[in-house]
Coordinates of C-alpha atoms and ligand atoms in Angstrom, one line a residue:
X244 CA -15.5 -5.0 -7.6
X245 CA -13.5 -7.5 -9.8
X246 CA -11.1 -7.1 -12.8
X247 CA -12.3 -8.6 -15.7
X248 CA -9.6 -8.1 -18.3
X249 CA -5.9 -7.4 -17.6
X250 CA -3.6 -6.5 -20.1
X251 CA 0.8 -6.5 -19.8
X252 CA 3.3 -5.4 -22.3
X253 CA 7.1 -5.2 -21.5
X254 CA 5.9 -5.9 -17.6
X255 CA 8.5 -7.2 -15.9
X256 CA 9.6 -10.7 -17.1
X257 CA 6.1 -10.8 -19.0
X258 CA 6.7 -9.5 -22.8
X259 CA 2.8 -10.0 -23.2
X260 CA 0.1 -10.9 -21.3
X261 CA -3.9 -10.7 -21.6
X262 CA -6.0 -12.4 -19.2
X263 CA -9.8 -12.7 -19.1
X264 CA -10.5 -12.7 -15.8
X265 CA -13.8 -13.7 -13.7
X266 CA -15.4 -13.2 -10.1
X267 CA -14.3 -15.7 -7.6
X268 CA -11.3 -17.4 -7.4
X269 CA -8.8 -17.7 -10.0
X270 CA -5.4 -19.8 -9.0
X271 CA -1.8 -19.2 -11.0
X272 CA 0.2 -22.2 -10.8
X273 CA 3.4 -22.6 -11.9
X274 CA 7.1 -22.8 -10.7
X275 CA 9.4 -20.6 -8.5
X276 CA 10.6 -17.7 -10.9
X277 CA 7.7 -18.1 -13.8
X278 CA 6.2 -14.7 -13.3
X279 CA 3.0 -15.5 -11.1
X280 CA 3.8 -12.3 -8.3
X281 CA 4.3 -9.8 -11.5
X282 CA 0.9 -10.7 -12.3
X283 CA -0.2 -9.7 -8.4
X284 CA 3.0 -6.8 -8.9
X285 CA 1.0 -5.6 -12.0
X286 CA -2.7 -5.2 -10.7
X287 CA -1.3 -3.4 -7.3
X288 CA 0.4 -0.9 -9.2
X289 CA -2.9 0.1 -11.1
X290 CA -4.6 0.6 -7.2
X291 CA -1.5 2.4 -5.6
X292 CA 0.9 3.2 -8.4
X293 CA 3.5 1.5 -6.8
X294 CA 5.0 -1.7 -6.2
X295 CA 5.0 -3.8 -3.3
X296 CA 8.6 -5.0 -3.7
X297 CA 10.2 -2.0 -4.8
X298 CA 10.5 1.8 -4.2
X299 CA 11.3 2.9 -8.0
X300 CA 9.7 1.9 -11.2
X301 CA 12.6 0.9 -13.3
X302 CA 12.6 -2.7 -12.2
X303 CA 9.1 -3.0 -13.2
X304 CA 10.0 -2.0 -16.9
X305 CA 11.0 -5.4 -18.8
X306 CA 14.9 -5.7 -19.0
X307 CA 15.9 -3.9 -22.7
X308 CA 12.4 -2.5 -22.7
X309 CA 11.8 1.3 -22.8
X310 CA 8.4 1.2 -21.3
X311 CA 6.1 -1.4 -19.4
X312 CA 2.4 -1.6 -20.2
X313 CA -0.4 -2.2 -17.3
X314 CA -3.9 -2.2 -18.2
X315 CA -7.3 -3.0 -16.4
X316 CA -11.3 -3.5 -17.2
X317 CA -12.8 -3.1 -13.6
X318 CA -15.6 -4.2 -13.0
X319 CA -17.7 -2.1 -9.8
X320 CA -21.4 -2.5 -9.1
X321 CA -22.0 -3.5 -12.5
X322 CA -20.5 -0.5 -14.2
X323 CA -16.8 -1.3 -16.1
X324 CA -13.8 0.9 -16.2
X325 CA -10.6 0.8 -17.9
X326 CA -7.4 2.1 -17.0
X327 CA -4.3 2.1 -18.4
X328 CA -0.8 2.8 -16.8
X329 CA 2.6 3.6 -18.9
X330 CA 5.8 3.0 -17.2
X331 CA 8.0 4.8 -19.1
X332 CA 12.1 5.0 -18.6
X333 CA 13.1 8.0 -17.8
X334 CA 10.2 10.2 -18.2
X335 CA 7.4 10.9 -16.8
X336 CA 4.5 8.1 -16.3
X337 CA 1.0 8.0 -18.4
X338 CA -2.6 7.2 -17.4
X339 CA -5.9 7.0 -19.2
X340 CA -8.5 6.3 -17.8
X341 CA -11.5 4.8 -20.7
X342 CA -8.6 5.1 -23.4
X343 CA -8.6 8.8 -23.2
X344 CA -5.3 10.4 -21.7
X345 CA -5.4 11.6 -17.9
X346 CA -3.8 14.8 -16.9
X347 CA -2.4 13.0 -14.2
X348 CA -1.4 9.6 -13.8
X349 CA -2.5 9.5 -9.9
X350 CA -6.2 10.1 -11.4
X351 CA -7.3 6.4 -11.8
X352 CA -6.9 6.2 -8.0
X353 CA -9.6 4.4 -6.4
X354 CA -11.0 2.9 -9.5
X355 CA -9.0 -0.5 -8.4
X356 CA -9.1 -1.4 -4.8
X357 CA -6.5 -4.5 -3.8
X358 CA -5.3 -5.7 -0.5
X359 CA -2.3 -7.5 -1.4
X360 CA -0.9 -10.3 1.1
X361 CA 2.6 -11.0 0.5
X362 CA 5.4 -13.2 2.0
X363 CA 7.1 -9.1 2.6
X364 CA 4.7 -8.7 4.8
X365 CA 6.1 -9.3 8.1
X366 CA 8.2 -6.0 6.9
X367 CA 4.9 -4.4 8.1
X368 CA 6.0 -5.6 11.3
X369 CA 9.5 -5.9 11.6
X370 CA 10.9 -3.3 9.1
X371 CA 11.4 0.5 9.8
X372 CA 8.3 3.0 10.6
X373 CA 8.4 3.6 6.6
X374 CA 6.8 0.7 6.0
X375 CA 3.8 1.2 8.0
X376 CA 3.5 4.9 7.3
X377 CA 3.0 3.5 3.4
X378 CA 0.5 0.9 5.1
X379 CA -1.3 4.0 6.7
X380 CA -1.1 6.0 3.7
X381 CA -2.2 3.6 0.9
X382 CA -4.9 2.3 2.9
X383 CA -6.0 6.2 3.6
X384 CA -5.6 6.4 -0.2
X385 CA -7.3 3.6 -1.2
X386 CA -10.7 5.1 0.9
X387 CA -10.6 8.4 0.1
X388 CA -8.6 8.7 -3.2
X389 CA -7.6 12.2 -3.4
X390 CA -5.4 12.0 -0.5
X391 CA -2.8 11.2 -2.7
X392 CA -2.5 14.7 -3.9
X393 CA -2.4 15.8 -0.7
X394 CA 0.1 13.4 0.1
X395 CA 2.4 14.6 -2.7
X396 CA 2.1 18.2 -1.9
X397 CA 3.5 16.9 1.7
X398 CA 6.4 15.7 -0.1
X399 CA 7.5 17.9 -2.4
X400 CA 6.8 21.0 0.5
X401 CA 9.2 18.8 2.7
X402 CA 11.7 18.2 -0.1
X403 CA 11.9 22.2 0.0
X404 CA 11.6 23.0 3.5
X405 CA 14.2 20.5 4.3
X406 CA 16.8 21.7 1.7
X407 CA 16.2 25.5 2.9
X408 CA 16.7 24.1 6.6
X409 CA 19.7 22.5 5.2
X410 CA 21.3 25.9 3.3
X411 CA 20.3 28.1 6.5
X412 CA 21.8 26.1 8.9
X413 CA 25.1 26.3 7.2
X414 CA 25.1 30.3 6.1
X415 CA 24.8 33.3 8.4
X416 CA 20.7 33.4 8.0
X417 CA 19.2 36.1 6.6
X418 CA 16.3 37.8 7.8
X419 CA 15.1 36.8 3.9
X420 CA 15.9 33.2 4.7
X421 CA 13.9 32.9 7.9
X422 CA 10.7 34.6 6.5
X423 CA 11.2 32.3 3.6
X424 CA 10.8 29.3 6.6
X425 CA 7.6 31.0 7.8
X426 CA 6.4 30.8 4.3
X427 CA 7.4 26.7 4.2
X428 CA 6.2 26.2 8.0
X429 CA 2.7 27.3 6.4
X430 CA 2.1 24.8 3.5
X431 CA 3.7 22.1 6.0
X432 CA 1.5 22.7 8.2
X433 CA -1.5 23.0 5.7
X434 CA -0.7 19.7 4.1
X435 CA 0.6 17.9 7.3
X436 CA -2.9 18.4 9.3
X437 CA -4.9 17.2 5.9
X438 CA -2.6 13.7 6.5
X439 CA -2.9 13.8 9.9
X440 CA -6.3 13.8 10.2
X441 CA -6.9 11.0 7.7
X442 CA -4.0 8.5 9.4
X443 CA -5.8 9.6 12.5
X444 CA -9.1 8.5 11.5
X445 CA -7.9 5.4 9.7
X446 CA -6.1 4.2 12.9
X447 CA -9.4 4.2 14.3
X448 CA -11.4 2.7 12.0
X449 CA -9.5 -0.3 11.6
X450 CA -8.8 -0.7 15.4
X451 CA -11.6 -2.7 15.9
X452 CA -11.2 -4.9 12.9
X453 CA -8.0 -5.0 13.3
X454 CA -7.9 -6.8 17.1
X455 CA -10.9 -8.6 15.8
X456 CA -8.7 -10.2 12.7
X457 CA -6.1 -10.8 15.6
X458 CA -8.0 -12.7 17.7
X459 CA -9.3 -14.8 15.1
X460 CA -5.6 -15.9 13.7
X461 CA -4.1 -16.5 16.8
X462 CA -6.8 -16.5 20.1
X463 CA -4.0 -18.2 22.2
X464 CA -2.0 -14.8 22.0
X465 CA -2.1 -11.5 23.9
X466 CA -4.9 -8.9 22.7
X467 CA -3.5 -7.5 19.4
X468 CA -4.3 -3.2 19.4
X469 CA -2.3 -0.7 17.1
X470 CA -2.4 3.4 18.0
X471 CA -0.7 6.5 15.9
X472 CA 3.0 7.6 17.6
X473 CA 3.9 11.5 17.1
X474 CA 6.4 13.5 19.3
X475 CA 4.9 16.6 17.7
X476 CA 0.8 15.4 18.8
X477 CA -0.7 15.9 22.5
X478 CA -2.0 12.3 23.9
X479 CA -5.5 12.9 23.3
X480 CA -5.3 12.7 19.6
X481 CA -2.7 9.0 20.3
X482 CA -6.0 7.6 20.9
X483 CA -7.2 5.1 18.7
X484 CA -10.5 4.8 20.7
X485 CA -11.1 9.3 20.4
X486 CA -13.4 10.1 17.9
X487 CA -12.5 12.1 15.5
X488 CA -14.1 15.5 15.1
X489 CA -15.2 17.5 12.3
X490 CA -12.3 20.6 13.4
X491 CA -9.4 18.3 13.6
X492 CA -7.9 19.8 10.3
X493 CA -7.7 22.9 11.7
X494 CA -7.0 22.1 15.3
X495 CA -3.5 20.4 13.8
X496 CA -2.7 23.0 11.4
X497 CA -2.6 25.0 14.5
X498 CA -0.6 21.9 16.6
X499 CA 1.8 21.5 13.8
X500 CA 2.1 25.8 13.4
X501 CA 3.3 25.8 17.0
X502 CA 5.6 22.8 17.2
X503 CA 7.5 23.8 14.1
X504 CA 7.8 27.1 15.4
X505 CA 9.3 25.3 18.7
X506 CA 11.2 23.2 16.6
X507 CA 13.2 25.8 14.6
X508 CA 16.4 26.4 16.5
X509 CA 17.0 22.8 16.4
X510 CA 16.5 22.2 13.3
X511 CA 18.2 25.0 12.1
X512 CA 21.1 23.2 13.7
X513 CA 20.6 20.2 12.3
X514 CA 19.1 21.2 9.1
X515 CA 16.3 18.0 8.9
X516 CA 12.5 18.9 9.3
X517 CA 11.8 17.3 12.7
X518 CA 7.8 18.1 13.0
X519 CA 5.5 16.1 10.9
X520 CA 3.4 13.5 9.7
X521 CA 7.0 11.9 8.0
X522 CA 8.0 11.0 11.7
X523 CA 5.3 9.6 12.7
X524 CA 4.9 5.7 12.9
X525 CA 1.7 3.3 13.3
X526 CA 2.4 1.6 16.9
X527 CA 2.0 -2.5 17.0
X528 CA 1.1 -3.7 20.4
X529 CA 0.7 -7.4 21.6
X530 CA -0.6 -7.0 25.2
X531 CA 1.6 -4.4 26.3
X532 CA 4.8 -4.7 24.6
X533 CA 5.2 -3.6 21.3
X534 CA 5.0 -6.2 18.8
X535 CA 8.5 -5.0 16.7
X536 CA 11.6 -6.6 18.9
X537 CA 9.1 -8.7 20.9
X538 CA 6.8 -10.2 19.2
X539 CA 8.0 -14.1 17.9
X540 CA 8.2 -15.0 13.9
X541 CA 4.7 -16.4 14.5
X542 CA 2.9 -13.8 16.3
X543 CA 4.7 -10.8 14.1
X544 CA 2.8 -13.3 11.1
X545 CA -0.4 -13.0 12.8
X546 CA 0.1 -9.3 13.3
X547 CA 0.8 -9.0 9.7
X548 CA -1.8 -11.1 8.5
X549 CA -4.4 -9.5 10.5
X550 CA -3.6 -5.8 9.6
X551 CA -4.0 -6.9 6.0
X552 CA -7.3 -8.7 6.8
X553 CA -8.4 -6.0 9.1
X554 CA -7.9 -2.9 5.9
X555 CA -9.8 -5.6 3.7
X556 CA -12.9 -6.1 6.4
X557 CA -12.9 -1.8 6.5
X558 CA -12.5 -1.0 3.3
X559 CA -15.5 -3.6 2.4
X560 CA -17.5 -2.5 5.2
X561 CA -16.7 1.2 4.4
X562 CA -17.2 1.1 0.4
X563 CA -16.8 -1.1 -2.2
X564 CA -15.4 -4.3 -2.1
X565 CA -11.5 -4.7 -2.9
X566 CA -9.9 -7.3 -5.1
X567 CA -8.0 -9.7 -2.6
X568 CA -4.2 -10.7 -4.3
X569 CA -3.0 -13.7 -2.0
X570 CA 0.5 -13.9 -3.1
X571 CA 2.0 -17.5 -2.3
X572 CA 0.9 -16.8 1.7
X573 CA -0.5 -20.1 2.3
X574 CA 2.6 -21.8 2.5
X575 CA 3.8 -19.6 5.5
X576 CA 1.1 -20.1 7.2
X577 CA -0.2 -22.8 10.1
X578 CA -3.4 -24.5 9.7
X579 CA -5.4 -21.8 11.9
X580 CA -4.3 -19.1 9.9
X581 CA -4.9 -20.8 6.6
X582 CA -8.3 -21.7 7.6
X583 CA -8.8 -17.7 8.9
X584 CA -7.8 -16.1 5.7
X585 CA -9.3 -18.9 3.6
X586 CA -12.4 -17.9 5.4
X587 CA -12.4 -14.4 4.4
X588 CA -11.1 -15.1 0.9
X589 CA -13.5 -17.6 0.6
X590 CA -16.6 -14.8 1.1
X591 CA -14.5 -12.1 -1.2
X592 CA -15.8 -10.8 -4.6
X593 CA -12.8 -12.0 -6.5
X594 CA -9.9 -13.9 -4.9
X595 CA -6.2 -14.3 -7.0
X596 CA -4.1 -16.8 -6.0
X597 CA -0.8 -17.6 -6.8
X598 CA 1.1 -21.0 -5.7
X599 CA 4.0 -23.0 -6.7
X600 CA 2.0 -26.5 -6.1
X601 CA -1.5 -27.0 -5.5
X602 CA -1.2 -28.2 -2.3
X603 CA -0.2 -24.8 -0.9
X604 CA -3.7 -23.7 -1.6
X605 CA -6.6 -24.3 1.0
X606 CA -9.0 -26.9 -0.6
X607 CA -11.7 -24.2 0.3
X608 CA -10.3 -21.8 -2.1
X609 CA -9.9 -24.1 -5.0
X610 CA -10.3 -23.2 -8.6
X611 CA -8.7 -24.8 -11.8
X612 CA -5.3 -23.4 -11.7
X613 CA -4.6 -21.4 -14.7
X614 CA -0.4 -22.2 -14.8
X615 CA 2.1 -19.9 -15.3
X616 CA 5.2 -20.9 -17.7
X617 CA 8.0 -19.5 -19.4
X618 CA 8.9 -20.1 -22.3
X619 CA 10.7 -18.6 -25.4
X620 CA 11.3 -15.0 -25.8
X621 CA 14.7 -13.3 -26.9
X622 CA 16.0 -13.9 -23.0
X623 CA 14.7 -17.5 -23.0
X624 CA 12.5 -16.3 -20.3
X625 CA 9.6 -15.3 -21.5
X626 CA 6.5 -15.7 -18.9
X627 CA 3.0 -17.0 -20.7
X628 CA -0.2 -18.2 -19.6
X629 CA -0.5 -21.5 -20.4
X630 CA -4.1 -23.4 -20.8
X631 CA -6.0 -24.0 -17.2
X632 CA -4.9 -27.3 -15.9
X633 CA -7.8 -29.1 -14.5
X634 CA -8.3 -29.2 -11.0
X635 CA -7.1 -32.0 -8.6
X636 CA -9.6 -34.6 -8.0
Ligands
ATP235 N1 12.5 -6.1 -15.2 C1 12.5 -7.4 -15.5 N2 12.8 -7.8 -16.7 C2 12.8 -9.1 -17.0 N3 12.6 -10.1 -16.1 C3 12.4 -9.7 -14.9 C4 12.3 -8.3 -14.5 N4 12.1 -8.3 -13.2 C5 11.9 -9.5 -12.7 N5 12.1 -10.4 -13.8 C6 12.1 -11.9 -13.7 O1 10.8 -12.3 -13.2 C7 11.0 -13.5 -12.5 C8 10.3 -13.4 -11.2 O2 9.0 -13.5 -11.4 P1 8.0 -13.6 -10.1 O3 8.6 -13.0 -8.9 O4 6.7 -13.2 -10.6 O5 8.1 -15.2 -9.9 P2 7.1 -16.1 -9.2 O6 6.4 -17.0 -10.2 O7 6.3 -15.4 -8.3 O8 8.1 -17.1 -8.4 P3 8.1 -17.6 -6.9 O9 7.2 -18.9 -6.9 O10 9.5 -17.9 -6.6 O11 7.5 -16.6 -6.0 C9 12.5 -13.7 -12.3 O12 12.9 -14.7 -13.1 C10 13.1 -12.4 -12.7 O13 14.3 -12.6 -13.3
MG236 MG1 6.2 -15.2 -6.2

């Protein structure tokens, strides 16, 4: 797929914006601070409704701005979409999908697929388990869309089983309070095994591509593998190399039924939920340490690099072919690594690049540059697309 038109208002520092884009590579150029990640910021929050630098959407929305703008023609097997997102202050956020209003904004899921590279990362490997539970859970997103519903029944059943946990621990409990908890043990449960089995399945299908991206980044280092952790799930399902079956769903609603149930007195006592898919963590392994606390600022690169490589070889393999956003990665990495990633971007149906200079990009992946500026605009920091600046000779 490719994007062929993208459209900002009030978008971060970019007050307008409308690009024509095209398949292949396209380069933004321009200097530290001019607005070239919003652009990459911008078209990953049309494929996961989220940013990749923050947790809430209020940065996103241009300072003094009540709402930010994101809009999208995509482009996929030769039939072309639009979607529009509206990032609104304070209420709730709007989608449409071909200019006509969806009920929901999660709804124009899957019509953009991105795999974003991005100096954060090495988060992926060094940061808390949050970071690669998102990693798990956009990527199962991404391949099978209306995850994301399930995903924020999950939350919201937590949200209230956790509070109720929270009030009962503290009060003499009722009878009324603990068949209330039965009640919330069954959505959990319900929801939880739905998420399970995809994270379970996505671990592994991108096992193999995943040590396979390793090995190409960095085939001086130990064997690269990755497998799901949960207290609450026996060994066999840990497994990246089990295949999944067709009565997994219902085999961990039963799993998860049975270790909340075990569960209860203690948290009770503490009043958090301590069974579920929100505990659980995606496991990086170099050889056989784990990669977080061992690995060094090279390898936990590689690692990073290669899990991001790895979703993008699956989710082309599996379905259509994701829009690759290489934000201003080159420059962190060694020449190997360059030369991997420049491989695979350079076979990719639409490759967007930003850099500070034009050395920083690969001369395999060059394009004329189209150069970011700022300029003008009531803050004096208005970000525009300038004219493309012709490529180096
Ligand atoms: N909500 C906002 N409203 C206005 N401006 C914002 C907002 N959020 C970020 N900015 C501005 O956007 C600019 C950062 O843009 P961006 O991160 O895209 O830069 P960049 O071109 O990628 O720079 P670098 O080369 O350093 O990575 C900063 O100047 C910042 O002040
Ligand atoms: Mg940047």
């Amino acid at each position: 797929m490719f994007i062929r038109a993208l459209s900002l208002r009030d978008f971060r520092s970019w007050e307008h914006a409308e690009l024509e884009l095209s398949p292949g590579r396209t380069v933004f150029l321009g200097s530290n601070g001019n607005g070239k990640t919003n652009l990459l910021e911008a078209i990953g929050y049309l494929a996961t409704l989220g940013s990749h630098r923050v947790a809430a959407d209020a940065p996103l929305i241009r300072m003094g701005a009540d709402k930010a703008r994101i809009g999208a023609s995509v482009v996929n097997t030769g039939r072309e979409l639009r979607i529009d997102v509206e990032l609104n202050q304070g209420t709730a956020n709007r989608a449409q999908i071909n200019r006509s209003p969806a009920r929901r904004t999660r709804e124009i899921l899957g019509i953009l697929q991105t795999v974003l590279f991005a100096p954060e990362d090495l988060a992926l490997v060094r940061g808390d388990p949050g970071e690669r539970r998102r990693f798990m859970d956009e990527l199962c997103t991404a391949r099978l869309p209306r995850l994301a519903a399930v995903r924020s029944d999950y939350d919201r059943v937590l949200r209230q089983r956790s509070a109720l946990l929270k009030s009962a621990g503290r009060q003499a409990r009722s009878k009324a309070d603990l068949g209330t908890l039965d009640v919330w043990d069954g959505h959990l449960a319900t929801h939880a095994s739905v998420l399970l089995t995809y994270r379970l399945r996505l671990v592994h299908d991108l096992y193999p591509y995943l040590a396979q991206s390793y090995a190409a980044i960095a085939p001086e280092s130990r064997p690269a593998t990755i497998g799901y952790r949960s207290a609450s799930l026996p060994p066999e399902f840990l497994d990246p190399a089990r295949e999944p079956a067709p009565d997994d769903t219902e085999a961990l609603e039963a799993i998860m039924l049975r270790e909340l149930a075990a569960a209860r007195p203690k948290e009770l006592e503490r009043g958090v939920c301590l069974v579920g898919p929100h505990r659980d963590e995606l496991d990086l392994n170099l050889g056989a340490a784990p990669a977080k606390g061992f690995a060094s600022h090279g390898e936990s690169w590689s690692f990073a690099l290669a899990l991001r490589l790895g979703a993008f070889e699956l989710l082309r393999a599996t379905g259509s072919e994701p829009v690759l956003l290489l934000d201003d990665v080159f420059a962190e990495l060694d020449r190997r690594r360059r030369t991997a990633l420049a491989a695979v971007a350079a076979g990719a149906e639409q490759v967007l690049i930003t850099a500070a200079v034009p050395e920083d990009v690969p001369a395999e992946l060059a394009a004329a540059p189209l150069r970011v500026e700022t300029s003008g605009g009531p803050d004096g920091r208005t970000s525009r697309i300038a004219e493309p600046v012709p490529p180096p000779s």
